[in-house]
mmCIF file of C-alpha atoms in Angstrom:
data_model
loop_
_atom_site.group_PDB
_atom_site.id
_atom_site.type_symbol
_atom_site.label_atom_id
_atom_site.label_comp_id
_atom_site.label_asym_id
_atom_site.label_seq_id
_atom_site.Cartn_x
_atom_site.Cartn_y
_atom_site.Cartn_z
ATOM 1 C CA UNK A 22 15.598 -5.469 -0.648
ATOM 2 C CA UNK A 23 14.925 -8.511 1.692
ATOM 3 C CA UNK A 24 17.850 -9.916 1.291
ATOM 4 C CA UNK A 25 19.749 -6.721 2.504
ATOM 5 C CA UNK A 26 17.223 -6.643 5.283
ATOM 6 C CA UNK A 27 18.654 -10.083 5.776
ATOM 7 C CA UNK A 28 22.318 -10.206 5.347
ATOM 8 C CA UNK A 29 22.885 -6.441 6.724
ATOM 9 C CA UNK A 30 20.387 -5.211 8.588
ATOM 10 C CA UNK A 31 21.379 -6.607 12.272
ATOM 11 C CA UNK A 32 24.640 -4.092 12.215
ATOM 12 C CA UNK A 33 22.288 -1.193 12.506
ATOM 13 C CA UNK A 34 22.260 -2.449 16.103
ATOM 14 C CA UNK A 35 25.658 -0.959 16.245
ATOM 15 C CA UNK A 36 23.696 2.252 16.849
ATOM 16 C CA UNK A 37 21.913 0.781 19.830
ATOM 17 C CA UNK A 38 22.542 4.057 22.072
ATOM 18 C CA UNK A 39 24.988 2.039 24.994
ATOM 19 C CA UNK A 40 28.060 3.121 26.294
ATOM 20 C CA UNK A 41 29.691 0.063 25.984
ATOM 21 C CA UNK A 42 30.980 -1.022 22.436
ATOM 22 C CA UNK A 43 30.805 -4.881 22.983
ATOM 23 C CA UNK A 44 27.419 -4.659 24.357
ATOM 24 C CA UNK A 45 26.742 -3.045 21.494
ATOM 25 C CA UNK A 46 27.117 -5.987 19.021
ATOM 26 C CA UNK A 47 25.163 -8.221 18.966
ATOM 27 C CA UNK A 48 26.115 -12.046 19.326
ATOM 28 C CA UNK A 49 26.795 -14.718 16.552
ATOM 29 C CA UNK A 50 24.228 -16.978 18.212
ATOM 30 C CA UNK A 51 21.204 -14.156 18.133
ATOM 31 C CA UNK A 52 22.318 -13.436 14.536
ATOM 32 C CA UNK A 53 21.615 -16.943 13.487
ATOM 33 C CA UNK A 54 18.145 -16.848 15.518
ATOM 34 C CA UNK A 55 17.399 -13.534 13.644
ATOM 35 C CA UNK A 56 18.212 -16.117 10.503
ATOM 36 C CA UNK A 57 16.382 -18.302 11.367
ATOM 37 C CA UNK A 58 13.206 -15.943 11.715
ATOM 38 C CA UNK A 59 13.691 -14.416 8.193
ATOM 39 C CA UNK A 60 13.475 -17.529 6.390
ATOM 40 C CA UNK A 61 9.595 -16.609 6.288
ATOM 41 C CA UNK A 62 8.419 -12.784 6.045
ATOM 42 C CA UNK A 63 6.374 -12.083 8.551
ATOM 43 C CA UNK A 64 4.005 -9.005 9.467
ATOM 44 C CA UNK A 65 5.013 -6.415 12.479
ATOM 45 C CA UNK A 66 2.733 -5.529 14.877
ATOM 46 C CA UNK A 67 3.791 -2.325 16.918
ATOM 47 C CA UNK A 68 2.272 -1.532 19.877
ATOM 48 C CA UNK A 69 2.874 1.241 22.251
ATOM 49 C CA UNK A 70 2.151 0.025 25.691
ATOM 50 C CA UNK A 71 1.922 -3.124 27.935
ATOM 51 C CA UNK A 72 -1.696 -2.882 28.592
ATOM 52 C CA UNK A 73 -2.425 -2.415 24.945
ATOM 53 C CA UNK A 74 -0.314 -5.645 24.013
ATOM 54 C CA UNK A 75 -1.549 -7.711 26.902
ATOM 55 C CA UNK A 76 -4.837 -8.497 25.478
ATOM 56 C CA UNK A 77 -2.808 -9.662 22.332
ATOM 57 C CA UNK A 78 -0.959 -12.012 24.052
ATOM 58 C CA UNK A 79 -3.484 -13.301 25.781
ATOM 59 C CA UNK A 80 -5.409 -13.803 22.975
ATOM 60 C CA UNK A 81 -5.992 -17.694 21.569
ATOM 61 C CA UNK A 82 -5.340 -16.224 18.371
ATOM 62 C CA UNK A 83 -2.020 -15.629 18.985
ATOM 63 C CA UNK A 84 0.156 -19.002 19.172
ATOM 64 C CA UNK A 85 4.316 -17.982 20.323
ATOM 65 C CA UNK A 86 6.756 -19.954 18.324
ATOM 66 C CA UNK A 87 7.873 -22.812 20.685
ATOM 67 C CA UNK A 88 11.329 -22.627 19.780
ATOM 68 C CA UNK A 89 12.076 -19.235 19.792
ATOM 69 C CA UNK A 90 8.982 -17.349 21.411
ATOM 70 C CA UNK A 91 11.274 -14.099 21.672
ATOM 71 C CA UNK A 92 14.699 -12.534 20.772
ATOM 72 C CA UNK A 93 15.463 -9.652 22.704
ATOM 73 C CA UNK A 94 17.634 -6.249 21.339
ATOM 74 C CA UNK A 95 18.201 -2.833 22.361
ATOM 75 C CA UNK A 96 16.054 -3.138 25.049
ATOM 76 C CA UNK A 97 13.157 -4.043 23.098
ATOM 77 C CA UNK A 98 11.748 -8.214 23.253
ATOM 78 C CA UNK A 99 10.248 -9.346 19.499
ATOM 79 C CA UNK A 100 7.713 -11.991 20.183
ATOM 80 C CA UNK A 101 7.549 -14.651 17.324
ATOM 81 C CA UNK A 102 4.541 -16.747 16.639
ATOM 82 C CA UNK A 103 1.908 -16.773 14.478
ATOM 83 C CA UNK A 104 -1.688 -14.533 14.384
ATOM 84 C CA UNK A 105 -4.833 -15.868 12.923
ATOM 85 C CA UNK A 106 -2.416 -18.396 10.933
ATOM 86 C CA UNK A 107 -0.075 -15.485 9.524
ATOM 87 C CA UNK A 108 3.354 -15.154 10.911
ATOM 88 C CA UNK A 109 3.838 -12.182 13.169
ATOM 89 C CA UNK A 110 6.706 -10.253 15.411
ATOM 90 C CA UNK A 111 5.234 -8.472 17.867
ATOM 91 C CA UNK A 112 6.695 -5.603 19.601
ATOM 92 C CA UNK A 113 6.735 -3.355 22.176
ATOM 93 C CA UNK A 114 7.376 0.640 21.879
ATOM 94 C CA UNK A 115 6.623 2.567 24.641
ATOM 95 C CA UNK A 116 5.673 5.666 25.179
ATOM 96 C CA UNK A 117 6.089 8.981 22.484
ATOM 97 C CA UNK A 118 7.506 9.170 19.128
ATOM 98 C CA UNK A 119 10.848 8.507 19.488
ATOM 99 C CA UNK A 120 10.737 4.978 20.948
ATOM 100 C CA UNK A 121 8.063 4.114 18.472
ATOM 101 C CA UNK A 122 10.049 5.579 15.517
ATOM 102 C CA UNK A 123 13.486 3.840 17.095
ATOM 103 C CA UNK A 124 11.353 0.259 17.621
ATOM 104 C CA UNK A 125 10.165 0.162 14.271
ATOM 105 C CA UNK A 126 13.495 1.373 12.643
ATOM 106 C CA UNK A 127 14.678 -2.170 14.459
ATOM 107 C CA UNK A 128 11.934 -4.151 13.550
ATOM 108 C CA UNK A 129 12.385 -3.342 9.707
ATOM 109 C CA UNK A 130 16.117 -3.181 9.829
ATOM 110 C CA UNK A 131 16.640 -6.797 11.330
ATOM 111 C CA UNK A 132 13.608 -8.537 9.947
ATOM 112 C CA UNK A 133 11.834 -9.692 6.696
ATOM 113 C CA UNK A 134 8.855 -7.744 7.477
ATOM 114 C CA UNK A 135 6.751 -7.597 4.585
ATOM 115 C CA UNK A 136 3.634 -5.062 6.274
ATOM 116 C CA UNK A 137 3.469 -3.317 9.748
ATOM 117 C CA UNK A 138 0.419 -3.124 11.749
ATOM 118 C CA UNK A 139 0.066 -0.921 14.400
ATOM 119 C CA UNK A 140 -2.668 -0.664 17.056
ATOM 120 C CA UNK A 141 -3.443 0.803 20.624
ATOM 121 C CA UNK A 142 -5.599 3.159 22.459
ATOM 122 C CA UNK A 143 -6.012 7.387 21.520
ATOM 123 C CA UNK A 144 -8.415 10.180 22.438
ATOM 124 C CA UNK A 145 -10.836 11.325 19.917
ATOM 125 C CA UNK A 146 -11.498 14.595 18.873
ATOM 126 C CA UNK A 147 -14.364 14.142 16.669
ATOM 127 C CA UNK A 148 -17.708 13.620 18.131
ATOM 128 C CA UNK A 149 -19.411 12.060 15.988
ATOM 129 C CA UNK A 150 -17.870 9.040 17.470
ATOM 130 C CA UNK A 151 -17.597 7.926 21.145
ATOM 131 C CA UNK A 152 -15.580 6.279 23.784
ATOM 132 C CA UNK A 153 -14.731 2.366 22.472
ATOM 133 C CA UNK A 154 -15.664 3.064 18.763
ATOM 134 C CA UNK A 155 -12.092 1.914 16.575
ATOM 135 C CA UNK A 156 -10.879 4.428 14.493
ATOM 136 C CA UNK A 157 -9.019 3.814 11.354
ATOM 137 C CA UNK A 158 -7.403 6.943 9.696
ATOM 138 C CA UNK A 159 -6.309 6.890 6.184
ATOM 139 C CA UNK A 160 -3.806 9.368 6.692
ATOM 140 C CA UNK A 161 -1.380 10.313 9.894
ATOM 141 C CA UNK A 162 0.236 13.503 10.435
ATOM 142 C CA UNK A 163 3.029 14.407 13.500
ATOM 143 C CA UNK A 164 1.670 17.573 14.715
ATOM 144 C CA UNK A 165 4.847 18.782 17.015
ATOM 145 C CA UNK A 166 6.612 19.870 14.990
ATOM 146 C CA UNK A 167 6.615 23.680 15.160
ATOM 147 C CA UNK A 168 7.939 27.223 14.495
ATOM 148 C CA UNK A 169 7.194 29.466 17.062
ATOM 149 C CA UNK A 170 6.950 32.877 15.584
ATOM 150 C CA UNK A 171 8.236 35.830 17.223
ATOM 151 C CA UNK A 172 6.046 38.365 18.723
ATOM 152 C CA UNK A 173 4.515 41.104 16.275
ATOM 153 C CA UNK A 174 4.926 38.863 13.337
ATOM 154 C CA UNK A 175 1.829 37.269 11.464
ATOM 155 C CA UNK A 176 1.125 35.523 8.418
ATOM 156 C CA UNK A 177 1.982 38.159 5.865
ATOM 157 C CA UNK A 178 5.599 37.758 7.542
ATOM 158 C CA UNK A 179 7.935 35.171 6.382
ATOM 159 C CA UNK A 180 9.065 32.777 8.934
ATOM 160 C CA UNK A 181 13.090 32.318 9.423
ATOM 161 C CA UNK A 182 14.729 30.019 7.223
ATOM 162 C CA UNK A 183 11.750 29.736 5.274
ATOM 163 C CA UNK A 184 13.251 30.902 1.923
ATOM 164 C CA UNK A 185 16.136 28.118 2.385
ATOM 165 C CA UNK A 186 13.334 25.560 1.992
ATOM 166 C CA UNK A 187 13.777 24.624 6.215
ATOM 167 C CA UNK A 188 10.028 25.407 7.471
ATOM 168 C CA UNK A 189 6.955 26.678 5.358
ATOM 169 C CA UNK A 190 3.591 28.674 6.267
ATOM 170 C CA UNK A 191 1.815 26.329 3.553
ATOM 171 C CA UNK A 192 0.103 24.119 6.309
ATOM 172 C CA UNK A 193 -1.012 26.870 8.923
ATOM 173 C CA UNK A 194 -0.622 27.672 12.190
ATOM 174 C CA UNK A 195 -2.412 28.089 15.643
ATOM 175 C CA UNK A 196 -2.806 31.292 16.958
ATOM 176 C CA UNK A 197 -2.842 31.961 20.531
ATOM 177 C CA UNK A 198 -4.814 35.074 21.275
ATOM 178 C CA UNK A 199 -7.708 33.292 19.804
ATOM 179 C CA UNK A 200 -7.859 31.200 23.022
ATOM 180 C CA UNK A 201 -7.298 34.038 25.418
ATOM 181 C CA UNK A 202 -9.890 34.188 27.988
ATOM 182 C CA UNK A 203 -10.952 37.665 27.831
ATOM 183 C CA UNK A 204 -9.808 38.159 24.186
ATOM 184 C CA UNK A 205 -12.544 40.755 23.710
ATOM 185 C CA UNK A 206 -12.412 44.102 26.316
ATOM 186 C CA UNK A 207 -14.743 46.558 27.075
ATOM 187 C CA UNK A 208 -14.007 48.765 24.262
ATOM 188 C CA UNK A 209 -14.444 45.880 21.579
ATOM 189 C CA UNK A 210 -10.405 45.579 20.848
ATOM 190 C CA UNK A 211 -8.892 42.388 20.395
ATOM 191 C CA UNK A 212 -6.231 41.601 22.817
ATOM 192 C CA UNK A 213 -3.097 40.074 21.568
ATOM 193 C CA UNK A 214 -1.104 37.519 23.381
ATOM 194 C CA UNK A 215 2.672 37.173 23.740
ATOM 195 C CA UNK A 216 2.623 33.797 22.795
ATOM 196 C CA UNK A 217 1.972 34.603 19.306
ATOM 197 C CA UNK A 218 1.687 31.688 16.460
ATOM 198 C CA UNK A 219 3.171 28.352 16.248
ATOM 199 C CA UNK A 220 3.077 26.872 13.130
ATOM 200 C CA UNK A 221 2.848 23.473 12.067
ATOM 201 C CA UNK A 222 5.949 22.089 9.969
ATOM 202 C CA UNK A 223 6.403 18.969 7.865
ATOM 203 C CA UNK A 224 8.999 16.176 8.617
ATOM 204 C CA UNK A 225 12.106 16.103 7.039
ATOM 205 C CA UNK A 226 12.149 12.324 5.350
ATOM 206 C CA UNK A 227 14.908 10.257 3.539
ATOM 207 C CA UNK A 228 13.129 7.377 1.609
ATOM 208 C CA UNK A 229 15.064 5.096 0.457
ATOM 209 C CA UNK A 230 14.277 4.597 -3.405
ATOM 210 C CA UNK A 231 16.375 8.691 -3.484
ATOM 211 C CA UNK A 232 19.434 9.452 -3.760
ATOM 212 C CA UNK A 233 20.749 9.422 0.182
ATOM 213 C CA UNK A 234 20.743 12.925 1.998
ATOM 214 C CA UNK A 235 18.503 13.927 -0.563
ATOM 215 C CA UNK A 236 15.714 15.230 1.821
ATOM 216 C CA UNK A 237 11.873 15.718 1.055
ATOM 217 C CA UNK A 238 9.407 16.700 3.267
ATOM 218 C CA UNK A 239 5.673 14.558 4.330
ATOM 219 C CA UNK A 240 2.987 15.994 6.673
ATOM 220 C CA UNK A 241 0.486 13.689 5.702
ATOM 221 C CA UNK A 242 1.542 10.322 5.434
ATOM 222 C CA UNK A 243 -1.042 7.892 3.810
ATOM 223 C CA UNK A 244 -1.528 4.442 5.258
ATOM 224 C CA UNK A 245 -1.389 1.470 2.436
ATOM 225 C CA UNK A 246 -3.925 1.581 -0.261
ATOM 226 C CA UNK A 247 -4.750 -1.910 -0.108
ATOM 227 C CA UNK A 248 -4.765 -2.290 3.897
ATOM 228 C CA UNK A 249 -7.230 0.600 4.234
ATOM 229 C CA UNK A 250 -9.591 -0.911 1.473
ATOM 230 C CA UNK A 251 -9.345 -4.337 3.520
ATOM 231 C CA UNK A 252 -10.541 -2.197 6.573
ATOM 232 C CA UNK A 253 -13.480 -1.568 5.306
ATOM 233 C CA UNK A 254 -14.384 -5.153 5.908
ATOM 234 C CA UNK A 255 -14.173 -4.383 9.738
ATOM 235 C CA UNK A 256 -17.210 -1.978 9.498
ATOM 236 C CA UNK A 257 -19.466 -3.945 11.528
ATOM 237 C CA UNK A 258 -17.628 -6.264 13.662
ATOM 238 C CA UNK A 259 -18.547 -6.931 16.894
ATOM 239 C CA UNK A 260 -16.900 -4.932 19.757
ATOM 240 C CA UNK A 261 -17.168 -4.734 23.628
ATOM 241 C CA UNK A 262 -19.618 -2.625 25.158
ATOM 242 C CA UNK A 263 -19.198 -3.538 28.905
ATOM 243 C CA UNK A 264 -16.538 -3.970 31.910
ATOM 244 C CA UNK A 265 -17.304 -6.846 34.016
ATOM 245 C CA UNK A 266 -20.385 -6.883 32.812
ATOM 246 C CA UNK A 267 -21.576 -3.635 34.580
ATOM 247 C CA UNK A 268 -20.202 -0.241 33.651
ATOM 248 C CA UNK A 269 -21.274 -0.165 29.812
ATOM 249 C CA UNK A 270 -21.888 2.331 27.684
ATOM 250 C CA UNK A 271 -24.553 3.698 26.207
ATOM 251 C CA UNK A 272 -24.435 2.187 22.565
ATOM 252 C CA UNK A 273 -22.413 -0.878 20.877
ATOM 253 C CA UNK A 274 -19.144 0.642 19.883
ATOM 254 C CA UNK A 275 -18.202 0.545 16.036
ATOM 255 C CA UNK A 276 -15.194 0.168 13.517
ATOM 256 C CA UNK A 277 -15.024 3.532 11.245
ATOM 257 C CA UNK A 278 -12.987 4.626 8.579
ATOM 258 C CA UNK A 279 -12.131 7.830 9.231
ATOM 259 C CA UNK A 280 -9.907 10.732 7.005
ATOM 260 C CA UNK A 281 -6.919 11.885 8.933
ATOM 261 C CA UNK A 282 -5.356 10.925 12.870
ATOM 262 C CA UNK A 283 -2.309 13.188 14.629
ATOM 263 C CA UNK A 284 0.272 12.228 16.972
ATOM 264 C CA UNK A 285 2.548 14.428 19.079
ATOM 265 C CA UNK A 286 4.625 14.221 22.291
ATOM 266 C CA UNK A 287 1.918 15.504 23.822
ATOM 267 C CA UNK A 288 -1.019 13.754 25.882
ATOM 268 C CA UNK A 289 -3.653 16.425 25.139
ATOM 269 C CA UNK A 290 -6.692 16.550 27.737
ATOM 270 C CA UNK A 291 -7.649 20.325 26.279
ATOM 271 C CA UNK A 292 -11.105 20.609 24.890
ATOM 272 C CA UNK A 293 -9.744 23.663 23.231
ATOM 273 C CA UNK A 294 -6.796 22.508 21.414
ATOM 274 C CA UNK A 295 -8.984 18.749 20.437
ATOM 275 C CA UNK A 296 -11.565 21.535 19.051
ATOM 276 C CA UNK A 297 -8.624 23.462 17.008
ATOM 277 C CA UNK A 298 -7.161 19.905 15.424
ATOM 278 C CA UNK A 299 -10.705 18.756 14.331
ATOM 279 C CA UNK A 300 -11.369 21.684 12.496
ATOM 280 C CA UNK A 301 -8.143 22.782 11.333
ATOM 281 C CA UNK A 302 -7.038 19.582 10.447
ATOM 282 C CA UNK A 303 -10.408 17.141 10.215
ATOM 283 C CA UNK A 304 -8.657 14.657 12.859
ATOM 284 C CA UNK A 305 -10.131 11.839 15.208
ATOM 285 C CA UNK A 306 -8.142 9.950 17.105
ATOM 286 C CA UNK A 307 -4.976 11.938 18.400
ATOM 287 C CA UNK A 308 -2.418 9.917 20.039
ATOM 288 C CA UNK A 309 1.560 9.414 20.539
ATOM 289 C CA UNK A 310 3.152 7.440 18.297
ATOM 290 C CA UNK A 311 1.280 5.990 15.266
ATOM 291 C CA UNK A 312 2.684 9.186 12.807
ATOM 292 C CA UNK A 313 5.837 7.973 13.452
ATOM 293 C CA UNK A 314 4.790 4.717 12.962
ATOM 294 C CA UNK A 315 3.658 5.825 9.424
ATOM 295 C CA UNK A 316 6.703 8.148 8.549
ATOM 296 C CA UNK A 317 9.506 5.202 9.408
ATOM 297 C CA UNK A 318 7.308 2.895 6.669
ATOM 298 C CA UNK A 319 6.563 5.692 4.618
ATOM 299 C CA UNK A 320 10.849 6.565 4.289
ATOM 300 C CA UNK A 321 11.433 2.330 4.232
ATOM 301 C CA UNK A 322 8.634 1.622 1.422
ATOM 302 C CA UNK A 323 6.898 -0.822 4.143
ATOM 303 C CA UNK A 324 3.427 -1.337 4.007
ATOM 304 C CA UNK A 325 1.653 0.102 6.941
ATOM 305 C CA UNK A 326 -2.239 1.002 8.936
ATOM 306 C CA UNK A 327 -2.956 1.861 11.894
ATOM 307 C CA UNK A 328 -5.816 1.287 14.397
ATOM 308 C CA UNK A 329 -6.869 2.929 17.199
ATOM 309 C CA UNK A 330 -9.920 2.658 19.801
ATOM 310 C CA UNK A 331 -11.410 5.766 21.068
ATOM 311 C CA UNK A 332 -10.385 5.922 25.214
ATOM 312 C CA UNK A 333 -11.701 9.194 25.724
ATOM 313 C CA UNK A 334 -13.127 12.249 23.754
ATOM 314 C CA UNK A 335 -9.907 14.713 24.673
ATOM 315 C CA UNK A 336 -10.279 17.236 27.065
ATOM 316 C CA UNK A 337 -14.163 15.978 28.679
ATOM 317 C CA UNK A 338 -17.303 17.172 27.230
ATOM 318 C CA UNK A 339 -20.000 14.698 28.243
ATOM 319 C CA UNK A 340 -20.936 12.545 31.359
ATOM 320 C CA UNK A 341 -18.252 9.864 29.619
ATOM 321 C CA UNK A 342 -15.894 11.399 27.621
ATOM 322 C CA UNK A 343 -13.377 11.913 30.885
ATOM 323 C CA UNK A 344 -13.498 8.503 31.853
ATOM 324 C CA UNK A 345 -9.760 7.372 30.218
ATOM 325 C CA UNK A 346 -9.064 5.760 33.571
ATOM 326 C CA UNK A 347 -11.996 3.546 33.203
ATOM 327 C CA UNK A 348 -12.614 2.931 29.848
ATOM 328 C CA UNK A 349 -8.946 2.279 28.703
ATOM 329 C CA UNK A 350 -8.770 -1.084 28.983
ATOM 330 C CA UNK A 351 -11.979 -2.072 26.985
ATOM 331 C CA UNK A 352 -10.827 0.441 24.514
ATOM 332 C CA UNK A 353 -7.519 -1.848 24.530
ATOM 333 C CA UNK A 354 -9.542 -5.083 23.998
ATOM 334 C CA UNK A 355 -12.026 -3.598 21.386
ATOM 335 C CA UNK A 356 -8.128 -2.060 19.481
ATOM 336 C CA UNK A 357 -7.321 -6.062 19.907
ATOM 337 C CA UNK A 358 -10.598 -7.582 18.487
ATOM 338 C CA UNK A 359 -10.072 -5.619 14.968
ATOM 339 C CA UNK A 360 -6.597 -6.438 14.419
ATOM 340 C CA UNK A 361 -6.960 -9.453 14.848
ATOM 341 C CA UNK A 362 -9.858 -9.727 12.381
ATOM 342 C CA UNK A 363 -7.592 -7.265 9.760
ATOM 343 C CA UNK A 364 -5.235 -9.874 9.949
ATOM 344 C CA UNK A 365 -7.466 -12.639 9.280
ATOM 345 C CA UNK A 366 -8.362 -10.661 6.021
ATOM 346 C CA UNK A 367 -4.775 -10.487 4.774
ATOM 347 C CA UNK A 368 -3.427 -12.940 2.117
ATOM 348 C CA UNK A 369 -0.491 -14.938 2.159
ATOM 349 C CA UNK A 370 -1.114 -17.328 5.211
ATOM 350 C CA UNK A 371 1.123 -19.441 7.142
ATOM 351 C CA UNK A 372 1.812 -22.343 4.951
#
């Protein structure tokens, strides 16, 4: 499987979305740099946003390869070096789940990655934990994917398409008019609202150990076995409690283990809906990209966790929980402080 990683995997650059076919190949000269990379596997690290990576990079952990520091593709830079003595790529997503599903498509289609790491900042919905605790979710789900049921029709009704195998009811749905305001009148009736039900859907996934176009469907997608037992060595570790040494907050932040985490194109700041996915769905830390993250390494057999640090509890609901603005960047570093540590825990170093 490496070696077709290897010997084929830069031409899925021909699918680089530009309008010009030339500048859609990619050189002879960055081929043999991409080469020259795979002669070692190496582990990915994915992470969503400048601010989140900075820390990374600025780490003295991280050492860039002197030769070749960075190859740049599709608009995306891959930073070579080495973490805690284990050979890394580093790169960049952005924001949502299609540029993190389309960066780590690249990463694992033109390099001999042999795990993927992922790591950045999310809100929490569970409150047992607070604002710079890392969370560490053994299982990821993408939450936006939806049918939106027509008006009238509940769950005794099947939804369209649903007999073809296309969407299911088997996972459940939200129900609007359980939000409403006012939902009870005067004369104790329950109003209904014209919004009705969405419910939530499964992706459609293609690994590839099947037969191609042979499709199967994941909602929960379980990080690697062995990478979430390693985690567990994390419980404890020593995080940041303070900016500048001023605003802190008001205990020592902690690494948990937790069961499930959701992503969606969505930035959710709802009290409501954070109060709905913790008890429908047990989640903590909801963000925007690490379920697809999961489902590319899921479909490619790639072993993958994820780790997140607790910004903000979603939506407000203490005299902290709104402070994103402030907090995000300790959250960033304290995200930063247990990779690093996971990856001094792995095996396999530098030789």
């Amino acid at each position: 499987m490496r070696a077709f990683f290897k010997t084929f995997g830069w031409f899925i650059v021909g699918l680089c979305f530009l309008a010009n076919r030339v500048e859609c190949m990619v050189p002879t000269s960055l081929l043999k740099e991409i080469d020259k990379v795979n002669k070692v596997s190496s582990y990915g690290i994915v992470v969503p946003n400048s601010f989140e990576m900075n820390p990374l990079l600025q780490s003295s952990s991280f050492i860039a390869n002197k030769k070749r520091p960075y190859i740049d593709i599709s608009g995306r830079r891959f930073r070579i070096g080495t973490l805690e003595n284990q050979n890394v790529i580093i790169v960049m997503t952005g924001l949502a789940m299609l540029n993190a599903g389309i960066t780590t498509q690249l990463l694992l289609s033109l390099f001999n990655v042999k795990g993927v790491l992922h790591f950045g900042i999310a809100g929490n919905a569970n409150t047992e934990l607070e604002i710079g605790d890392v969370a560490i979710p053994e299982f990821w789900a993408h939450t936006g994917l939806w049918v939106w049921q027509r008006y009238g029709e509940g769950s005794e009704n099947e939804l369209p398409l649903e007999s073809n195998g296309d969407y299911t009811r088997s996972i459940g749905y939200l129900k609007f008019s359980d939000y409403n305001n006012d939902t009870i009148t005067q004369q104790n009736e329950i109003k209904d609202n014209l919004l009705n039900n969405v419910w939530y859907q499964p992706e459609e996934v293609f690994p590839i150990d099947t037969t191609p176009q042979t499709r199967q469907h994941a909602f929960w997608v379980p990080v690697d076995n062995n990478y979430f037992k390693l985690s567990k060595q994390l419980e404890g570790i020593k995080l940041e409690r303070c900016i500048n040494g001023t605003l802190c907050l008001p205990r020592a932040p902690k690494v948990s283990r937790v069961q499930r985490g959701v992503s969606a194109n969505i930035f959710v700041d709802n009290g409501a809906y954070r109060n709905f996915l913790n008890s429908k769905f047990n989640v903590t830390p909801i963000d925007m990209e690490s379920a697809a993250v999961a489902l590319i390494c899921y479909q490619q057999k790639i072993p993958f966790i994820a780790i997140r640090a607790l910004s903000d509890l979603a939506g407000g609901g203490s005299a902290i929980s709104n402070e994103a603005s402030n907090f995000a960047p300790l959250a960033a570093q304290n995200a930063v402080v247990a990779l690093v540590k996971f990856v001094s825990l792995l095996p396999s170093k530098v030789k």
